[in-house]
mmCIF file of C-alpha atoms in Angstrom:
data_model
loop_
_atom_site.group_PDB
_atom_site.id
_atom_site.type_symbol
_atom_site.label_atom_id
_atom_site.label_comp_id
_atom_site.label_asym_id
_atom_site.label_seq_id
_atom_site.Cartn_x
_atom_site.Cartn_y
_atom_site.Cartn_z
ATOM 1 C CA MET A 1 -14.360 75.053 -4.872
ATOM 2 C CA LYS A 2 -13.651 78.512 -3.771
ATOM 3 C CA TYR A 3 -16.577 81.156 -2.871
ATOM 4 C CA LYS A 4 -16.989 84.879 -3.153
ATOM 5 C CA ILE A 5 -20.189 85.783 -1.114
ATOM 6 C CA GLN A 6 -20.846 89.667 -2.149
ATOM 7 C CA ASN A 7 -22.869 92.674 -0.699
ATOM 8 C CA ALA A 8 -23.542 90.870 2.729
ATOM 9 C CA LEU A 9 -24.404 92.623 5.928
ATOM 10 C CA LEU A 10 -21.864 91.060 8.346
ATOM 11 C CA LEU A 11 -22.050 90.553 12.086
ATOM 12 C CA THR A 12 -18.894 88.549 13.041
ATOM 13 C CA MET A 13 -19.511 87.973 16.822
ATOM 14 C CA SER A 14 -16.110 88.984 17.268
ATOM 15 C CA ASP A 15 -16.531 93.214 17.107
ATOM 16 C CA GLY A 16 -19.613 93.695 19.604
ATOM 17 C CA ASP A 17 -22.748 94.460 17.952
ATOM 18 C CA GLN A 18 -20.752 96.415 14.884
ATOM 19 C CA LEU A 19 -22.607 95.563 11.756
ATOM 20 C CA SER A 20 -20.358 95.630 8.123
ATOM 21 C CA PRO A 21 -22.847 96.670 5.318
ATOM 22 C CA ASN A 22 -21.925 95.781 1.655
ATOM 23 C CA THR A 23 -19.204 93.236 2.721
ATOM 24 C CA ASP A 24 -17.559 90.512 0.619
ATOM 25 C CA ILE A 25 -16.265 87.317 2.171
ATOM 26 C CA TYR A 26 -14.126 84.932 0.300
ATOM 27 C CA VAL A 27 -14.409 81.199 1.207
ATOM 28 C CA GLU A 28 -12.173 78.294 -0.025
ATOM 29 C CA GLY A 29 -13.467 74.681 0.985
ATOM 30 C CA GLN A 30 -14.334 75.130 4.582
ATOM 31 C CA ILE A 31 -12.460 78.048 5.491
ATOM 32 C CA ILE A 32 -13.029 81.804 5.611
ATOM 33 C CA VAL A 33 -10.117 82.877 3.839
ATOM 34 C CA GLY A 34 -10.737 86.738 3.667
ATOM 35 C CA ILE A 35 -13.156 89.327 4.474
ATOM 36 C CA GLY A 36 -13.546 92.268 2.752
ATOM 37 C CA THR A 37 -10.425 91.917 0.116
ATOM 38 C CA ALA A 38 -9.715 88.650 -1.488
ATOM 39 C CA PRO A 39 -6.309 86.922 -0.928
ATOM 40 C CA ALA A 40 -3.618 87.139 -3.643
ATOM 41 C CA GLY A 41 -4.413 85.119 -6.645
ATOM 42 C CA PHE A 42 -8.205 84.252 -5.547
ATOM 43 C CA VAL A 43 -10.651 83.498 -8.389
ATOM 44 C CA ALA A 44 -14.183 82.542 -7.440
ATOM 45 C CA ASP A 45 -15.855 79.173 -8.736
ATOM 46 C CA GLU A 46 -19.437 80.647 -7.506
ATOM 47 C CA ILE A 47 -20.521 83.769 -6.769
ATOM 48 C CA ILE A 48 -23.300 84.169 -4.222
ATOM 49 C CA ASP A 49 -25.222 87.473 -3.997
ATOM 50 C CA ALA A 50 -25.893 88.054 -0.058
ATOM 51 C CA GLU A 51 -27.747 91.621 -0.849
ATOM 52 C CA ASN A 52 -30.326 92.294 2.001
ATOM 53 C CA HIS A 53 -29.017 89.079 3.657
ATOM 54 C CA LEU A 54 -27.097 88.622 7.174
ATOM 55 C CA VAL A 55 -24.072 86.522 7.234
ATOM 56 C CA MET A 56 -23.303 85.551 10.587
ATOM 57 C CA PRO A 57 -21.768 82.611 12.563
ATOM 58 C CA GLY A 58 -24.215 79.531 12.561
ATOM 59 C CA LEU A 59 -25.627 78.928 15.971
ATOM 60 C CA VAL A 60 -25.226 76.622 18.521
ATOM 61 C CA ASN A 61 -28.006 73.992 20.427
ATOM 62 C CA ALA A 62 -25.742 73.300 23.262
ATOM 63 C CA HIS A 63 -28.437 70.793 24.856
ATOM 64 C CA THR A 64 -30.751 68.635 23.172
ATOM 65 C CA HIS A 65 -31.621 65.208 22.397
ATOM 66 C CA ILE A 66 -32.595 65.235 18.814
ATOM 67 C CA ALA A 67 -33.899 61.776 18.230
ATOM 68 C CA MET A 68 -36.942 63.002 20.084
ATOM 69 C CA SER A 69 -38.228 64.704 17.479
ATOM 70 C CA LEU A 70 -40.205 61.533 16.931
ATOM 71 C CA PHE A 71 -42.259 62.437 20.385
ATOM 72 C CA ARG A 72 -42.881 65.969 19.351
ATOM 73 C CA ASN A 73 -45.817 67.205 21.434
ATOM 74 C CA TYR A 74 -46.448 63.672 22.873
ATOM 75 C CA ALA A 75 -47.174 64.332 26.713
ATOM 76 C CA ASP A 76 -48.007 68.067 26.361
ATOM 77 C CA ASP A 77 -49.277 69.661 29.515
ATOM 78 C CA LEU A 78 -48.064 67.267 32.260
ATOM 79 C CA PRO A 79 -45.831 68.293 35.059
ATOM 80 C CA PHE A 80 -42.125 67.535 34.707
ATOM 81 C CA TRP A 81 -41.754 64.165 36.756
ATOM 82 C CA PRO A 82 -44.986 62.459 35.449
ATOM 83 C CA TRP A 83 -43.975 63.436 31.851
ATOM 84 C CA LEU A 84 -40.429 62.083 32.068
ATOM 85 C CA THR A 85 -41.111 58.846 34.188
ATOM 86 C CA GLU A 86 -44.821 57.821 33.257
ATOM 87 C CA LYS A 87 -44.479 59.002 29.280
ATOM 88 C CA ILE A 88 -40.861 59.551 28.066
ATOM 89 C CA TRP A 89 -38.884 56.686 29.751
ATOM 90 C CA PRO A 90 -41.592 54.112 28.987
ATOM 91 C CA ILE A 91 -41.667 55.313 25.325
ATOM 92 C CA GLU A 92 -38.043 55.372 24.873
ATOM 93 C CA ASP A 93 -37.642 51.985 25.922
ATOM 94 C CA LYS A 94 -39.596 50.823 22.514
ATOM 95 C CA LEU A 95 -37.133 52.797 20.628
ATOM 96 C CA THR A 96 -34.688 50.933 17.969
ATOM 97 C CA ALA A 97 -31.660 52.138 16.241
ATOM 98 C CA ASN A 98 -33.269 52.565 13.306
ATOM 99 C CA ASP A 99 -36.102 55.184 15.007
ATOM 100 C CA VAL A 100 -33.064 56.844 16.462
ATOM 101 C CA TYR A 101 -31.406 57.317 13.285
ATOM 102 C CA TRP A 102 -34.351 58.687 11.277
ATOM 103 C CA GLY A 103 -35.416 60.809 14.156
ATOM 104 C CA SER A 104 -32.081 62.544 14.107
ATOM 105 C CA MET A 105 -32.113 63.009 10.569
ATOM 106 C CA LEU A 106 -35.351 64.791 10.797
ATOM 107 C CA SER A 107 -34.236 66.904 13.536
ATOM 108 C CA ILE A 108 -30.710 67.762 11.881
ATOM 109 C CA ALA A 109 -32.728 68.925 8.594
ATOM 110 C CA GLU A 110 -34.909 71.178 11.053
ATOM 111 C CA MET A 111 -31.738 72.479 12.499
ATOM 112 C CA ILE A 112 -29.903 73.338 9.745
ATOM 113 C CA ARG A 113 -33.013 74.963 8.128
ATOM 114 C CA SER A 114 -33.090 77.289 11.078
ATOM 115 C CA GLY A 115 -29.488 78.409 11.283
ATOM 116 C CA ILE A 116 -27.793 75.603 13.636
ATOM 117 C CA THR A 117 -24.555 74.410 12.593
ATOM 118 C CA SER A 118 -23.236 72.763 15.779
ATOM 119 C CA PHE A 119 -25.414 70.931 18.814
ATOM 120 C CA ALA A 120 -24.594 68.694 21.856
ATOM 121 C CA ASP A 121 -26.643 65.752 21.770
ATOM 122 C CA MET A 122 -27.087 63.040 24.820
ATOM 123 C CA TYR A 123 -29.111 59.927 24.168
ATOM 124 C CA PHE A 124 -28.758 56.190 22.976
ATOM 125 C CA PHE A 125 -28.225 54.162 19.959
ATOM 126 C CA MET A 126 -25.249 57.145 19.528
ATOM 127 C CA ASP A 127 -23.646 55.151 16.800
ATOM 128 C CA ASP A 128 -26.864 55.687 14.624
ATOM 129 C CA VAL A 129 -27.127 59.582 15.934
ATOM 130 C CA ALA A 130 -23.081 59.771 14.491
ATOM 131 C CA LYS A 131 -23.850 58.198 11.244
ATOM 132 C CA ALA A 132 -26.398 60.658 10.750
ATOM 133 C CA VAL A 133 -24.268 63.804 11.551
ATOM 134 C CA GLU A 134 -21.385 62.089 9.246
ATOM 135 C CA THR A 135 -24.012 62.060 6.498
ATOM 136 C CA THR A 136 -25.387 65.697 6.841
ATOM 137 C CA GLY A 137 -22.397 67.553 7.140
ATOM 138 C CA ILE A 138 -23.622 69.228 10.696
ATOM 139 C CA ARG A 139 -21.274 69.347 13.545
ATOM 140 C CA ALA A 140 -21.894 67.650 16.811
ATOM 141 C CA ASN A 141 -20.499 66.819 20.564
ATOM 142 C CA LEU A 142 -22.289 63.758 20.978
ATOM 143 C CA SER A 143 -22.885 61.513 24.281
ATOM 144 C CA ARG A 144 -24.444 58.576 24.951
ATOM 145 C CA GLY A 145 -26.604 59.063 28.410
ATOM 146 C CA MET A 146 -25.648 57.021 31.195
ATOM 147 C CA VAL A 147 -27.882 55.746 34.055
ATOM 148 C CA GLY A 148 -27.427 52.973 36.661
ATOM 149 C CA ASP A 149 -25.678 51.942 39.371
ATOM 150 C CA ALA A 150 -21.927 50.429 40.096
ATOM 151 C CA THR A 151 -22.684 47.410 37.605
ATOM 152 C CA VAL A 152 -24.955 48.783 34.954
ATOM 153 C CA GLY A 153 -23.528 52.421 34.899
ATOM 154 C CA ALA A 154 -20.079 50.781 34.375
ATOM 155 C CA GLN A 155 -21.359 48.786 31.265
ATOM 156 C CA LYS A 156 -22.954 51.891 29.939
ATOM 157 C CA LEU A 157 -19.668 53.675 30.569
ATOM 158 C CA ALA A 158 -17.874 50.953 28.863
ATOM 159 C CA GLU A 159 -19.883 51.530 25.929
ATOM 160 C CA SER A 160 -19.348 55.302 25.769
ATOM 161 C CA LEU A 161 -15.691 54.828 26.123
ATOM 162 C CA THR A 162 -15.926 52.348 22.652
ATOM 163 C CA PHE A 163 -18.185 55.082 21.086
ATOM 164 C CA HIS A 164 -15.380 57.711 22.084
ATOM 165 C CA LYS A 165 -12.600 55.212 20.188
ATOM 166 C CA GLU A 166 -14.621 54.610 17.340
ATOM 167 C CA TRP A 167 -15.966 58.557 16.742
ATOM 168 C CA HIS A 168 -14.149 61.228 18.297
ATOM 169 C CA GLY A 169 -12.715 63.248 15.604
ATOM 170 C CA LYS A 170 -14.433 61.602 12.748
ATOM 171 C CA ALA A 171 -16.159 63.192 10.187
ATOM 172 C CA ASN A 172 -13.553 65.182 9.156
ATOM 173 C CA GLY A 173 -13.523 66.368 12.801
ATOM 174 C CA ARG A 174 -17.066 67.545 13.203
ATOM 175 C CA ILE A 175 -17.610 64.831 15.597
ATOM 176 C CA GLN A 176 -16.597 65.108 19.315
ATOM 177 C CA VAL A 177 -17.671 62.453 21.786
ATOM 178 C CA ASP A 178 -18.331 63.550 25.411
ATOM 179 C CA LEU A 179 -19.424 61.792 28.242
ATOM 180 C CA ALA A 180 -22.835 61.887 29.878
ATOM 181 C CA PRO A 181 -23.952 60.797 33.195
ATOM 182 C CA HIS A 182 -27.750 61.748 32.777
ATOM 183 C CA ALA A 183 -28.391 63.204 36.157
ATOM 184 C CA HIS A 184 -27.539 62.837 39.933
ATOM 185 C CA TYR A 185 -30.651 61.511 40.621
ATOM 186 C CA SER A 186 -30.235 58.715 37.961
ATOM 187 C CA CYS A 187 -26.991 57.757 38.827
ATOM 188 C CA GLU A 188 -26.124 56.348 41.890
ATOM 189 C CA LYS A 189 -22.745 57.392 43.905
ATOM 190 C CA GLU A 190 -20.591 54.533 43.322
ATOM 191 C CA PHE A 191 -21.137 54.652 39.383
ATOM 192 C CA LEU A 192 -20.372 58.405 39.609
ATOM 193 C CA ASP A 193 -17.438 57.623 41.748
ATOM 194 C CA HIS A 194 -16.237 55.141 38.927
ATOM 195 C CA LEU A 195 -16.886 57.600 35.688
ATOM 196 C CA ILE A 196 -15.209 60.320 37.852
ATOM 197 C CA GLU A 197 -12.089 58.433 38.182
ATOM 198 C CA THR A 198 -11.919 57.084 34.865
ATOM 199 C CA ASN A 199 -12.453 60.258 33.433
ATOM 200 C CA LYS A 200 -9.031 61.516 34.797
ATOM 201 C CA THR A 201 -7.549 59.298 32.210
ATOM 202 C CA GLU A 202 -9.872 59.702 29.452
ATOM 203 C CA LYS A 203 -10.371 63.573 29.849
ATOM 204 C CA CYS A 204 -13.735 64.084 28.324
ATOM 205 C CA ARG A 205 -15.693 66.893 28.245
ATOM 206 C CA LEU A 206 -18.906 65.680 30.425
ATOM 207 C CA HIS A 207 -22.705 66.612 29.715
ATOM 208 C CA VAL A 208 -25.067 66.534 32.579
ATOM 209 C CA HIS A 209 -28.549 67.921 33.999
ATOM 210 C CA LEU A 210 -28.751 69.575 37.045
ATOM 211 C CA SER A 211 -31.119 71.116 39.163
ATOM 212 C CA GLU A 212 -33.699 71.475 36.457
ATOM 213 C CA SER A 213 -36.760 71.005 38.888
ATOM 214 C CA SER A 214 -37.461 72.132 42.495
ATOM 215 C CA LYS A 215 -38.774 68.461 43.361
ATOM 216 C CA GLU A 216 -34.661 67.397 42.129
ATOM 217 C CA VAL A 217 -33.503 69.901 44.208
ATOM 218 C CA ALA A 218 -35.720 69.344 47.406
ATOM 219 C CA ASP A 219 -35.282 65.791 47.257
ATOM 220 C CA SER A 220 -31.204 65.810 46.850
ATOM 221 C CA VAL A 221 -31.091 68.197 49.979
ATOM 222 C CA GLU A 222 -33.363 65.730 51.987
ATOM 223 C CA ALA A 223 -31.256 62.651 50.603
ATOM 224 C CA LYS A 224 -28.046 63.954 50.657
ATOM 225 C CA GLY A 225 -27.780 67.001 52.914
ATOM 226 C CA MET A 226 -27.058 69.534 49.718
ATOM 227 C CA SER A 227 -28.014 70.518 46.417
ATOM 228 C CA PRO A 228 -27.470 68.718 43.232
ATOM 229 C CA ILE A 229 -24.427 71.436 42.145
ATOM 230 C CA ALA A 230 -23.002 70.919 45.535
ATOM 231 C CA TYR A 231 -23.277 67.234 45.663
ATOM 232 C CA VAL A 232 -21.821 66.563 42.259
ATOM 233 C CA ASN A 233 -19.042 69.008 42.881
ATOM 234 C CA SER A 234 -18.162 67.066 46.450
ATOM 235 C CA LEU A 235 -17.552 64.389 44.466
ATOM 236 C CA GLY A 236 -15.278 65.884 41.846
ATOM 237 C CA LEU A 237 -17.720 65.887 38.538
ATOM 238 C CA PHE A 238 -16.639 69.435 37.764
ATOM 239 C CA ASP A 239 -12.865 68.365 37.868
ATOM 240 C CA SER A 240 -13.713 67.522 34.567
ATOM 241 C CA PRO A 241 -14.846 70.396 31.452
ATOM 242 C CA THR A 242 -18.835 70.533 32.029
ATOM 243 C CA ILE A 243 -21.656 71.825 30.557
ATOM 244 C CA ALA A 244 -24.762 71.558 32.717
ATOM 245 C CA ALA A 245 -27.929 71.544 31.382
ATOM 246 C CA HIS A 246 -30.953 73.642 32.994
ATOM 247 C CA CYS A 247 -29.539 74.877 36.481
ATOM 248 C CA VAL A 248 -33.062 76.562 37.169
ATOM 249 C CA HIS A 249 -33.441 76.181 41.277
ATOM 250 C CA LEU A 250 -29.903 77.614 42.165
ATOM 251 C CA SER A 251 -28.658 79.222 45.557
ATOM 252 C CA ASP A 252 -25.769 81.652 45.809
ATOM 253 C CA GLU A 253 -23.680 79.045 46.900
ATOM 254 C CA ASP A 254 -24.538 76.817 43.900
ATOM 255 C CA ILE A 255 -23.805 79.870 41.428
ATOM 256 C CA ALA A 256 -20.442 80.237 43.249
ATOM 257 C CA ILE A 257 -19.542 76.706 42.721
ATOM 258 C CA LEU A 258 -20.264 76.956 38.990
ATOM 259 C CA ALA A 259 -18.160 80.224 38.757
ATOM 260 C CA GLU A 260 -15.346 78.663 40.308
ATOM 261 C CA LYS A 261 -15.092 75.352 38.723
ATOM 262 C CA LYS A 262 -16.104 76.971 35.215
ATOM 263 C CA VAL A 263 -18.831 75.253 34.435
ATOM 264 C CA ASN A 264 -21.009 76.048 31.484
ATOM 265 C CA VAL A 265 -24.484 76.304 32.159
ATOM 266 C CA ILE A 266 -26.795 75.714 29.377
ATOM 267 C CA HIS A 267 -30.304 77.414 29.704
ATOM 268 C CA ASN A 268 -33.322 75.986 28.015
ATOM 269 C CA PRO A 269 -35.960 78.254 28.409
ATOM 270 C CA GLY A 270 -38.530 76.745 26.250
ATOM 271 C CA SER A 271 -38.249 73.495 27.685
ATOM 272 C CA ASN A 272 -38.392 75.185 31.217
ATOM 273 C CA LEU A 273 -41.573 77.113 30.102
ATOM 274 C CA LYS A 274 -43.404 74.056 28.816
ATOM 275 C CA LEU A 275 -42.589 71.689 31.745
ATOM 276 C CA GLY A 276 -43.256 74.536 34.216
ATOM 277 C CA ASN A 277 -39.920 74.302 35.687
ATOM 278 C CA GLY A 278 -39.623 77.741 36.570
ATOM 279 C CA PHE A 279 -36.730 80.673 35.399
ATOM 280 C CA ALA A 280 -33.145 80.061 35.581
ATOM 281 C CA PRO A 281 -31.257 83.123 37.210
ATOM 282 C CA VAL A 282 -29.336 83.875 34.312
ATOM 283 C CA GLN A 283 -28.786 87.294 35.128
ATOM 284 C CA LYS A 284 -26.964 86.152 38.500
ATOM 285 C CA LEU A 285 -25.171 83.338 36.582
ATOM 286 C CA MET A 286 -23.750 85.867 34.231
ATOM 287 C CA ASP A 287 -23.072 88.671 36.478
ATOM 288 C CA ALA A 288 -20.895 86.109 38.690
ATOM 289 C CA GLY A 289 -18.675 85.282 35.577
ATOM 290 C CA VAL A 290 -20.380 81.933 34.349
ATOM 291 C CA ASN A 291 -20.693 80.968 30.614
ATOM 292 C CA VAL A 292 -24.150 80.902 29.667
ATOM 293 C CA ALA A 293 -25.068 79.143 26.248
ATOM 294 C CA LEU A 294 -28.776 78.102 25.194
ATOM 295 C CA GLY A 295 -30.269 74.892 24.175
ATOM 296 C CA THR A 296 -33.415 73.545 22.823
ATOM 297 C CA ASP A 297 -33.690 70.343 24.551
ATOM 298 C CA GLY A 298 -35.653 67.721 23.384
ATOM 299 C CA SER A 299 -38.519 68.310 20.742
ATOM 300 C CA SER A 300 -41.108 66.439 23.337
ATOM 301 C CA SER A 301 -40.036 69.142 25.896
ATOM 302 C CA ASN A 302 -40.052 72.077 23.716
ATOM 303 C CA ASN A 303 -41.707 71.021 20.462
ATOM 304 C CA ASN A 304 -39.220 72.381 18.287
ATOM 305 C CA LEU A 305 -35.478 73.132 17.748
ATOM 306 C CA ASN A 306 -35.621 76.786 16.925
ATOM 307 C CA MET A 307 -32.822 78.910 18.363
ATOM 308 C CA PHE A 308 -34.110 82.250 17.189
ATOM 309 C CA GLU A 309 -37.166 80.858 19.746
ATOM 310 C CA GLU A 310 -34.818 80.251 22.456
ATOM 311 C CA MET A 311 -32.966 83.185 22.143
ATOM 312 C CA ASN A 312 -36.230 85.546 21.904
ATOM 313 C CA TYR A 313 -36.999 83.635 25.113
ATOM 314 C CA ALA A 314 -33.638 84.050 26.784
ATOM 315 C CA ALA A 315 -34.308 87.921 25.883
ATOM 316 C CA MET A 316 -38.039 88.572 26.746
ATOM 317 C CA MET A 317 -38.618 86.397 29.767
ATOM 318 C CA HIS A 318 -36.293 87.415 32.146
ATOM 319 C CA LYS A 319 -36.885 90.963 31.530
ATOM 320 C CA ALA A 320 -40.329 90.246 32.870
ATOM 321 C CA VAL A 321 -39.098 88.146 35.804
ATOM 322 C CA HIS A 322 -36.714 91.334 36.997
ATOM 323 C CA GLN A 323 -39.348 93.849 35.591
ATOM 324 C CA ASP A 324 -36.135 95.362 34.160
ATOM 325 C CA PRO A 325 -36.363 95.732 30.346
ATOM 326 C CA THR A 326 -32.614 96.071 30.226
ATOM 327 C CA ILE A 327 -31.930 92.418 31.241
ATOM 328 C CA ILE A 328 -30.445 90.233 28.665
ATOM 329 C CA PRO A 329 -30.229 92.780 25.579
ATOM 330 C CA ALA A 330 -30.667 91.727 22.111
ATOM 331 C CA TYR A 331 -26.723 91.051 21.611
ATOM 332 C CA THR A 332 -26.306 89.043 24.774
ATOM 333 C CA ALA A 333 -28.948 86.806 23.888
ATOM 334 C CA LEU A 334 -27.560 86.157 20.514
ATOM 335 C CA GLU A 335 -24.141 85.602 22.101
ATOM 336 C CA MET A 336 -25.662 82.953 24.219
ATOM 337 C CA GLY A 337 -26.909 81.321 20.930
ATOM 338 C CA THR A 338 -23.563 81.520 19.526
ATOM 339 C CA VAL A 339 -20.074 82.253 20.891
ATOM 340 C CA ASN A 340 -21.193 81.321 24.178
ATOM 341 C CA GLY A 341 -22.467 77.806 23.024
ATOM 342 C CA ALA A 342 -19.001 77.422 21.167
ATOM 343 C CA LYS A 343 -17.164 77.955 24.685
ATOM 344 C CA ALA A 344 -19.382 75.217 26.102
ATOM 345 C CA LEU A 345 -18.758 72.724 23.408
ATOM 346 C CA GLY A 346 -15.177 73.265 23.231
ATOM 347 C CA LEU A 347 -15.139 74.720 19.807
ATOM 348 C CA GLU A 348 -14.290 78.578 20.174
ATOM 349 C CA GLU A 349 -11.436 78.396 17.892
ATOM 350 C CA LYS A 350 -14.117 77.057 15.103
ATOM 351 C CA VAL A 351 -17.603 78.138 15.331
ATOM 352 C CA GLY A 352 -19.672 80.637 16.991
#
């Protein structure tokens, strides 16, 4: 099919905040083949009038757990650690593959409706999440969340590598499979060492939670003598391309490590606000050259999957934190939700 989208207000995200009014866009199949001028011989099968509409790249939700739409508003108004250990982990133990499939379908419908075309997901029963992605036409980086010691973790890593073999590049290239050690506090050192060594051969992108709460950082310093960022870096985790979710409580040394290792930080303002985890030093990260993207996190720690809300939070809350209305202007927030997310997921040549 060939489409002509006419009279659009176009924002490409490649030309600053430049808006192009009354622009025609020509699409063949899934590829944009012309902007402003039709390719030679192009005849549209369908014309879409986009007058009074904005055409822009799809949004990228760079960290979430989409099946948690089943837990929307569950365990509200609780501190992070009781929320996670006393409410979320126990109820997740009761989920079935069918639950995860339909929770994923619900979330994908919500994301598509609000302009999200790509997302990064960490969960379990990932074959069923992949089937939902394949069916719906969205694009996703999928990873099986892994926790445990050398034995249990190694088993889950084997499952992850099987999932990679079966699904990486499938759905016409829309599915990319990553590896996801859940967090440094849920993965014992022997398992992390094994994963890092294995990935020297597999060369997968990594997806991990880091420095989400002040307690996590304090516990790490007490037990390991260093912050979560410094600890996983000392193991060699950041030698692979990494997306690190949250990164709320960071020292200047942590930020320098993230910049040096080119770690992609995924800011989750809605989740951090709901769970009372604090305000990530987003401006300091960007000033240091760190790529900062946005994610909604799961619907239980956010209650929705609305990236426009996340972009608004990202722009507004840091102005208040810094008492500076020039911090994170609108276009920067939009970059965080589009091009920065695409870079974080390794999709910069395709989306954003």
